[in-house]
Amino acid sequence: MNFVLVAILVWALVMGAWWFLTRSIKNADADRIKSRLLGAPRGSKRGGKKSKNSPSLLSEEDLTTGKFVLGLLQKFQLQDQLRKMLEQAGLKWNVARLIHMCLALFLGGFAVAWLFLPGQYQAFAALPALATGSLPLLHVSRLRKKRMFKFEEQFPESLEFVARSMRAGHAFSVSLEMLHREFQEPLAGEFRRTFEEHNLGLPLDTALQKLSKRVPTLDVHFFVSAVLLQKRTGGNLAEILDKLAYVIRERFKLRGKIRAISAHGRMTGIALSSIPIGVAALMLLTNPDYVTFFVREEIGNMMAVAGVILQILGYGIIQKIVDIEV
């Protein structure tokens, strides 16, 4: 068993060193690309001919690392979802890096739990390992939620800005280009990307639809539908955007009121879900023989599994009750 733990730790160290080296190499490639764009090309031959190994100016995802992991994700149709999740969180990570971080933290948590847990509880070492392995996913999910919330806060004001710009004589696409100079991230980056896609030849309909996929909120879907409908049927787009901004702002206020009213229900769900865990921890300290019944005996294992399942179902039902969509 000691050999297995040593092997796990060595693998984690090797993965860390490999990640550091690949990151250094990517930074060096980025510096070379930057020098080429600034007019000082490197690695070129005489006579103006470029080297075969010259870096590409187009940004592409590195598919040479983590082929096995990416193959499994593609088989279960999870790669696109994780890539979209990273993009919505505003991170420059690739999917393979996220999965490698989860695996490394899982193995590290399993090794630590196996070393420090008593012998009769080593069978539960996978539970803290799962908790530590899910930390990168929880971090990405938290950043994604925070970024989407900040976008929703800025969105009504940006619609009013576009309406004022159009009344001043600017075209709709020019108004989108002005947003990234007047607003902060993440709204500025998303609309700048939409304008650049349209400016490089993508139809406005397709660029706006891609925006609605990158920011999957109901407010953005309303905005895209209103713009596309006005483009087909005609009408005063500035007035439509003003009214849409008013509706979105009122929905945002109503959502805040509902969250304040339902806060008691959410806290109740958290408290009721935490009580069994706290009681089990206290019983493990005061009367270990009583708790080990759920580990040693077969009927105890069945009771423990049934309790965990019912606890998860109860927490899910409470969250479903207090989760009110506006």
GROMACS .gro file of C-alpha atoms in nm:
model
  326
    1MET     CA    1   0.000   0.000   0.000
    2ASN     CA    2   0.289   0.235   0.072
    3PHE     CA    3   0.416   0.166  -0.279
    4VAL     CA    4   0.079   0.271  -0.421
    5LEU     CA    5   0.080   0.596  -0.225
    6VAL     CA    6   0.436   0.673  -0.332
    7ALA     CA    7   0.341   0.603  -0.694
    8ILE     CA    8   0.042   0.838  -0.668
    9LEU     CA    9   0.254   1.117  -0.521
   10VAL     CA   10   0.523   1.069  -0.787
   11TRP     CA   11   0.257   1.082  -1.059
   12ALA     CA   12   0.117   1.404  -0.914
   13LEU     CA   13   0.466   1.560  -0.908
   14VAL     CA   14   0.530   1.453  -1.268
   15MET     CA   15   0.196   1.600  -1.380
   16GLY     CA   16   0.277   1.926  -1.202
   17ALA     CA   17   0.620   1.948  -1.365
   18TRP     CA   18   0.472   1.865  -1.705
   19TRP     CA   19   0.207   2.135  -1.668
   20PHE     CA   20   0.471   2.392  -1.568
   21LEU     CA   21   0.695   2.306  -1.864
   22THR     CA   22   0.410   2.312  -2.118
   23ARG     CA   23   0.294   2.645  -1.983
   24SER     CA   24   0.645   2.788  -2.019
   25ILE     CA   25   0.666   2.662  -2.376
   26LYS     CA   26   0.327   2.816  -2.461
   27ASN     CA   27   0.438   3.149  -2.312
   28ALA     CA   28   0.753   3.137  -2.526
   29ASP     CA   29   0.543   3.069  -2.836
   30ALA     CA   30   0.319   3.362  -2.746
   31ASP     CA   31   0.624   3.589  -2.715
   32ARG     CA   32   0.745   3.482  -3.059
   33ILE     CA   33   0.403   3.550  -3.212
   34LYS     CA   34   0.394   3.891  -3.045
   35SER     CA   35   0.738   3.976  -3.183
   36ARG     CA   36   0.625   3.879  -3.532
   37LEU     CA   37   0.317   4.098  -3.507
   38LEU     CA   38   0.532   4.389  -3.393
   39GLY     CA   39   0.751   4.356  -3.701
   40ALA     CA   40   1.046   4.153  -3.572
   41PRO     CA   41   0.992   3.803  -3.711
   42ARG     CA   42   1.201   3.522  -3.572
   43GLY     CA   43   1.288   3.190  -3.723
   44SER     CA   44   1.259   3.318  -4.082
   45LYS     CA   45   1.501   3.226  -4.354
   46ARG     CA   46   1.678   3.458  -4.591
   47GLY     CA   47   1.493   3.586  -4.890
   48GLY     CA   48   1.172   3.646  -4.698
   49LYS     CA   49   1.073   3.279  -4.684
   50LYS     CA   50   0.909   3.173  -4.360
   51SER     CA   51   1.023   2.877  -4.162
   52LYS     CA   52   0.806   2.567  -4.162
   53ASN     CA   53   0.797   2.574  -3.783
   54SER     CA   54   0.682   2.935  -3.758
   55PRO     CA   55   0.387   2.969  -3.516
   56SER     CA   56   0.041   3.027  -3.651
   57LEU     CA   57  -0.128   3.362  -3.598
   58LEU     CA   58  -0.465   3.194  -3.545
   59SER     CA   59  -0.565   3.086  -3.195
   60GLU     CA   60  -0.645   2.715  -3.187
   61GLU     CA   61  -0.701   2.475  -2.901
   62ASP     CA   62  -0.408   2.247  -2.827
   63LEU     CA   63  -0.529   1.895  -2.896
   64THR     CA   64  -0.188   1.727  -2.865
   65THR     CA   65  -0.210   1.702  -2.484
   66GLY     CA   66  -0.468   1.498  -2.301
   67LYS     CA   67  -0.581   1.297  -2.603
   68PHE     CA   68  -0.703   1.010  -2.386
   69VAL     CA   69  -0.905   1.238  -2.158
   70LEU     CA   70  -1.048   1.435  -2.450
   71GLY     CA   71  -1.141   1.108  -2.621
   72LEU     CA   72  -1.338   0.992  -2.317
   73LEU     CA   73  -1.512   1.328  -2.286
   74GLN     CA   74  -1.599   1.327  -2.654
   75LYS     CA   75  -1.739   0.976  -2.619
   76PHE     CA   76  -1.974   1.085  -2.340
   77GLN     CA   77  -2.047   1.421  -2.514
   78LEU     CA   78  -1.902   1.628  -2.230
   79GLN     CA   79  -1.618   1.809  -2.405
   80ASP     CA   80  -1.836   2.076  -2.565
   81GLN     CA   81  -2.023   2.139  -2.241
   82LEU     CA   82  -1.702   2.183  -2.041
   83ARG     CA   83  -1.553   2.408  -2.310
   84LYS     CA   84  -1.866   2.624  -2.309
   85MET     CA   85  -1.857   2.635  -1.928
   86LEU     CA   86  -1.494   2.756  -1.931
   87GLU     CA   87  -1.575   3.016  -2.195
   88GLN     CA   88  -1.872   3.147  -1.999
   89ALA     CA   89  -1.654   3.168  -1.686
   90GLY     CA   90  -1.406   3.389  -1.874
   91LEU     CA   91  -1.114   3.148  -1.827
   92LYS     CA   92  -0.845   3.073  -2.087
   93TRP     CA   93  -0.808   2.710  -1.975
   94ASN     CA   94  -0.858   2.416  -2.206
   95VAL     CA   95  -1.069   2.114  -2.119
   96ALA     CA   96  -0.772   1.880  -2.075
   97ARG     CA   97  -0.615   2.110  -1.817
   98LEU     CA   98  -0.938   2.121  -1.615
   99ILE     CA   99  -0.972   1.742  -1.613
  100HIS     CA  100  -0.604   1.695  -1.520
  101MET     CA  101  -0.647   1.931  -1.225
  102CYS     CA  102  -0.951   1.735  -1.108
  103LEU     CA  103  -0.765   1.403  -1.136
  104ALA     CA  104  -0.458   1.536  -0.956
  105LEU     CA  105  -0.666   1.676  -0.667
  106PHE     CA  106  -0.867   1.353  -0.648
  107LEU     CA  107  -0.554   1.139  -0.618
  108GLY     CA  108  -0.395   1.379  -0.371
  109GLY     CA  109  -0.709   1.384  -0.154
  110PHE     CA  110  -0.733   1.006  -0.166
  111ALA     CA  111  -0.369   0.966  -0.059
  112VAL     CA  112  -0.402   1.213   0.229
  113ALA     CA  113  -0.729   1.059   0.349
  114TRP     CA  114  -0.582   0.708   0.331
  115LEU     CA  115  -0.282   0.813   0.539
  116PHE     CA  116  -0.469   0.999   0.813
  117LEU     CA  117  -0.793   0.801   0.847
  118PRO     CA  118  -0.802   0.509   1.093
  119GLY     CA  119  -0.785   0.160   0.947
  120GLN     CA  120  -1.157   0.086   0.982
  121TYR     CA  121  -1.248   0.410   0.798
  122GLN     CA  122  -1.002   0.386   0.509
  123ALA     CA  123  -1.281   0.251   0.291
  124PHE     CA  124  -1.432   0.602   0.299
  125ALA     CA  125  -1.117   0.766   0.161
  126ALA     CA  126  -1.293   0.811  -0.173
  127LEU     CA  127  -1.541   1.060  -0.022
  128PRO     CA  128  -1.287   1.336   0.061
  129ALA     CA  129  -1.111   1.250  -0.266
  130LEU     CA  130  -1.432   1.322  -0.458
  131ALA     CA  131  -1.474   1.646  -0.265
  132THR     CA  132  -1.122   1.768  -0.347
  133GLY     CA  133  -1.147   1.647  -0.707
  134SER     CA  134  -1.460   1.853  -0.765
  135LEU     CA  135  -1.298   2.177  -0.642
  136PRO     CA  136  -1.188   2.294  -0.993
  137LEU     CA  137  -1.539   2.236  -1.129
  138LEU     CA  138  -1.691   2.425  -0.836
  139HIS     CA  139  -1.444   2.709  -0.892
  140VAL     CA  140  -1.533   2.733  -1.261
  141SER     CA  141  -1.905   2.716  -1.181
  142ARG     CA  142  -1.872   2.994  -0.923
  143LEU     CA  143  -1.681   3.217  -1.167
  144ARG     CA  144  -1.937   3.147  -1.438
  145LYS     CA  145  -2.228   3.237  -1.210
  146LYS     CA  146  -2.053   3.554  -1.092
  147ARG     CA  147  -1.970   3.661  -1.448
  148MET     CA  148  -2.326   3.601  -1.573
  149PHE     CA  149  -2.468   3.798  -1.279
  150LYS     CA  150  -2.237   4.091  -1.351
  151PHE     CA  151  -2.337   4.081  -1.720
  152GLU     CA  152  -2.706   4.096  -1.624
  153GLU     CA  153  -2.639   4.400  -1.405
  154GLN     CA  154  -2.474   4.589  -1.692
  155PHE     CA  155  -2.710   4.476  -1.966
  156PRO     CA  156  -3.007   4.720  -1.918
  157GLU     CA  157  -2.775   5.020  -1.915
  158SER     CA  158  -2.600   4.895  -2.229
  159LEU     CA  159  -2.934   4.868  -2.412
  160GLU     CA  160  -3.016   5.228  -2.322
  161PHE     CA  161  -2.669   5.329  -2.444
  162VAL     CA  162  -2.730   5.158  -2.780
  163ALA     CA  163  -3.070   5.331  -2.809
  164ARG     CA  164  -2.914   5.674  -2.742
  165SER     CA  165  -2.638   5.605  -2.992
  166MET     CA  166  -2.888   5.512  -3.261
  167ARG     CA  167  -3.089   5.829  -3.195
  168ALA     CA  168  -2.766   6.025  -3.235
  169GLY     CA  169  -2.726   5.883  -3.585
  170HIS     CA  170  -2.496   5.583  -3.535
  171ALA     CA  171  -2.566   5.250  -3.697
  172PHE     CA  172  -2.654   4.950  -3.482
  173SER     CA  173  -2.324   4.772  -3.549
  174VAL     CA  174  -2.128   5.088  -3.466
  175SER     CA  175  -2.321   5.117  -3.139
  176LEU     CA  176  -2.214   4.764  -3.052
  177GLU     CA  177  -1.852   4.858  -3.123
  178MET     CA  178  -1.882   5.158  -2.890
  179LEU     CA  179  -1.998   4.941  -2.600
  180HIS     CA  180  -1.657   4.786  -2.532
  181ARG     CA  181  -1.506   5.135  -2.488
  182GLU     CA  182  -1.774   5.261  -2.252
  183PHE     CA  183  -1.844   4.953  -2.038
  184GLN     CA  184  -1.638   4.710  -1.834
  185GLU     CA  185  -1.598   4.335  -1.855
  186PRO     CA  186  -1.769   4.099  -1.910
  187LEU     CA  187  -2.021   4.295  -2.119
  188ALA     CA  188  -1.751   4.485  -2.308
  189GLY     CA  189  -1.569   4.168  -2.413
  190GLU     CA  190  -1.882   3.987  -2.530
  191PHE     CA  191  -2.008   4.275  -2.746
  192ARG     CA  192  -1.661   4.345  -2.879
  193ARG     CA  193  -1.643   3.984  -2.994
  194THR     CA  194  -1.986   4.015  -3.155
  195PHE     CA  195  -1.883   4.331  -3.341
  196GLU     CA  196  -1.554   4.180  -3.457
  197GLU     CA  197  -1.731   3.869  -3.588
  198HIS     CA  198  -1.975   4.086  -3.781
  199ASN     CA  199  -1.697   4.317  -3.900
  200LEU     CA  200  -1.499   4.022  -4.036
  201GLY     CA  201  -1.788   3.908  -4.257
  202LEU     CA  202  -2.022   3.708  -4.034
  203PRO     CA  203  -2.390   3.803  -4.083
  204LEU     CA  204  -2.537   4.007  -3.801
  205ASP     CA  205  -2.804   3.742  -3.737
  206THR     CA  206  -2.542   3.472  -3.684
  207ALA     CA  207  -2.322   3.696  -3.467
  208LEU     CA  208  -2.614   3.780  -3.237
  209GLN     CA  209  -2.720   3.417  -3.215
  210LYS     CA  210  -2.367   3.321  -3.113
  211LEU     CA  211  -2.386   3.591  -2.846
  212SER     CA  212  -2.704   3.434  -2.708
  213LYS     CA  213  -2.526   3.096  -2.690
  214ARG     CA  214  -2.223   3.239  -2.511
  215VAL     CA  215  -2.447   3.425  -2.263
  216PRO     CA  216  -2.745   3.190  -2.214
  217THR     CA  217  -2.968   3.428  -2.020
  218LEU     CA  218  -3.331   3.511  -2.089
  219ASP     CA  219  -3.253   3.883  -2.120
  220VAL     CA  220  -3.003   3.828  -2.401
  221HIS     CA  221  -3.251   3.602  -2.583
  222PHE     CA  222  -3.510   3.882  -2.560
  223PHE     CA  223  -3.258   4.129  -2.702
  224VAL     CA  224  -3.153   3.905  -2.992
  225SER     CA  225  -3.514   3.819  -3.077
  226ALA     CA  226  -3.614   4.187  -3.073
  227VAL     CA  227  -3.327   4.292  -3.300
  228LEU     CA  228  -3.384   4.008  -3.548
  229LEU     CA  229  -3.760   4.071  -3.555
  230GLN     CA  230  -3.708   4.446  -3.612
  231LYS     CA  231  -3.464   4.368  -3.892
  232ARG     CA  232  -3.726   4.158  -4.073
  233THR     CA  233  -4.038   4.366  -4.008
  234GLY     CA  234  -3.904   4.718  -3.946
  235GLY     CA  235  -3.985   4.961  -3.667
  236ASN     CA  236  -3.816   5.193  -3.420
  237LEU     CA  237  -3.535   4.983  -3.274
  238ALA     CA  238  -3.427   5.255  -3.028
  239GLU     CA  239  -3.773   5.263  -2.870
  240ILE     CA  240  -3.783   4.883  -2.856
  241LEU     CA  241  -3.448   4.872  -2.676
  242ASP     CA  242  -3.560   5.136  -2.425
  243LYS     CA  243  -3.871   4.938  -2.335
  244LEU     CA  244  -3.672   4.615  -2.322
  245ALA     CA  245  -3.420   4.777  -2.085
  246TYR     CA  246  -3.707   4.888  -1.858
  247VAL     CA  247  -3.856   4.537  -1.853
  248ILE     CA  248  -3.518   4.375  -1.780
  249ARG     CA  249  -3.445   4.620  -1.499
  250GLU     CA  250  -3.784   4.551  -1.340
  251ARG     CA  251  -3.728   4.176  -1.370
  252PHE     CA  252  -3.390   4.218  -1.203
  253LYS     CA  253  -3.549   4.407  -0.911
  254LEU     CA  254  -3.825   4.147  -0.877
  255ARG     CA  255  -3.567   3.869  -0.875
  256GLY     CA  256  -3.383   4.039  -0.590
  257LYS     CA  257  -3.704   4.069  -0.387
  258ILE     CA  258  -3.785   3.701  -0.444
  259ARG     CA  259  -3.435   3.596  -0.335
  260ALA     CA  260  -3.472   3.804  -0.018
  261ILE     CA  261  -3.811   3.647   0.061
  262SER     CA  262  -3.693   3.290  -0.013
  263ALA     CA  263  -3.369   3.328   0.186
  264HIS     CA  264  -3.536   3.173   0.491
  265GLY     CA  265  -3.627   2.862   0.293
  266ARG     CA  266  -3.274   2.825   0.157
  267MET     CA  267  -3.121   2.859   0.503
  268THR     CA  268  -3.370   2.603   0.635
  269GLY     CA  269  -3.265   2.356   0.366
  270ILE     CA  270  -2.897   2.404   0.447
  271ALA     CA  271  -2.960   2.364   0.822
  272LEU     CA  272  -3.172   2.051   0.782
  273SER     CA  273  -2.910   1.898   0.551
  274SER     CA  274  -2.625   1.980   0.789
  275ILE     CA  275  -2.787   1.839   1.105
  276PRO     CA  276  -2.735   1.466   1.017
  277ILE     CA  277  -2.372   1.530   0.925
  278GLY     CA  278  -2.309   1.715   1.251
  279VAL     CA  279  -2.483   1.446   1.458
  280ALA     CA  280  -2.279   1.173   1.288
  281ALA     CA  281  -1.954   1.360   1.359
  282LEU     CA  282  -2.048   1.409   1.727
  283MET     CA  283  -2.147   1.044   1.765
  284LEU     CA  284  -1.819   0.939   1.606
  285LEU     CA  285  -1.631   1.131   1.877
  286THR     CA  286  -1.849   1.035   2.175
  287ASN     CA  287  -1.968   0.681   2.088
  288PRO     CA  288  -1.766   0.530   1.799
  289ASP     CA  289  -1.914   0.181   1.849
  290TYR     CA  290  -2.259   0.314   1.769
  291VAL     CA  291  -2.144   0.471   1.441
  292THR     CA  292  -1.929   0.177   1.328
  293PHE     CA  293  -2.249  -0.028   1.308
  294PHE     CA  294  -2.319   0.149   0.978
  295VAL     CA  295  -1.977   0.034   0.850
  296ARG     CA  296  -1.941  -0.321   0.981
  297GLU     CA  297  -2.292  -0.461   0.941
  298GLU     CA  298  -2.461  -0.517   0.607
  299ILE     CA  299  -2.794  -0.386   0.733
  300GLY     CA  300  -2.607  -0.078   0.862
  301ASN     CA  301  -2.460  -0.017   0.517
  302MET     CA  302  -2.806  -0.037   0.362
  303MET     CA  303  -2.946   0.204   0.621
  304ALA     CA  304  -2.659   0.449   0.564
  305VAL     CA  305  -2.706   0.444   0.186
  306ALA     CA  306  -3.082   0.488   0.221
  307GLY     CA  307  -3.030   0.780   0.461
  308VAL     CA  308  -2.789   0.955   0.226
  309ILE     CA  309  -3.025   0.910  -0.071
  310LEU     CA  310  -3.324   1.043   0.125
  311GLN     CA  311  -3.119   1.335   0.253
  312ILE     CA  312  -3.017   1.430  -0.103
  313LEU     CA  313  -3.377   1.399  -0.222
  314GLY     CA  314  -3.501   1.619   0.062
  315TYR     CA  315  -3.242   1.886  -0.009
  316GLY     CA  316  -3.330   1.878  -0.379
  317ILE     CA  317  -3.701   1.916  -0.306
  318ILE     CA  318  -3.638   2.216  -0.078
  319GLN     CA  319  -3.419   2.381  -0.341
  320LYS     CA  320  -3.686   2.320  -0.603
  321ILE     CA  321  -3.947   2.488  -0.383
  322VAL     CA  322  -3.741   2.801  -0.312
  323ASP     CA  323  -3.599   2.830  -0.666
  324ILE     CA  324  -3.850   3.068  -0.829
  325GLU     CA  325  -3.776   3.171  -1.186
  326VAL     CA  326  -3.866   3.522  -1.295
   0.00000   0.00000   0.00000
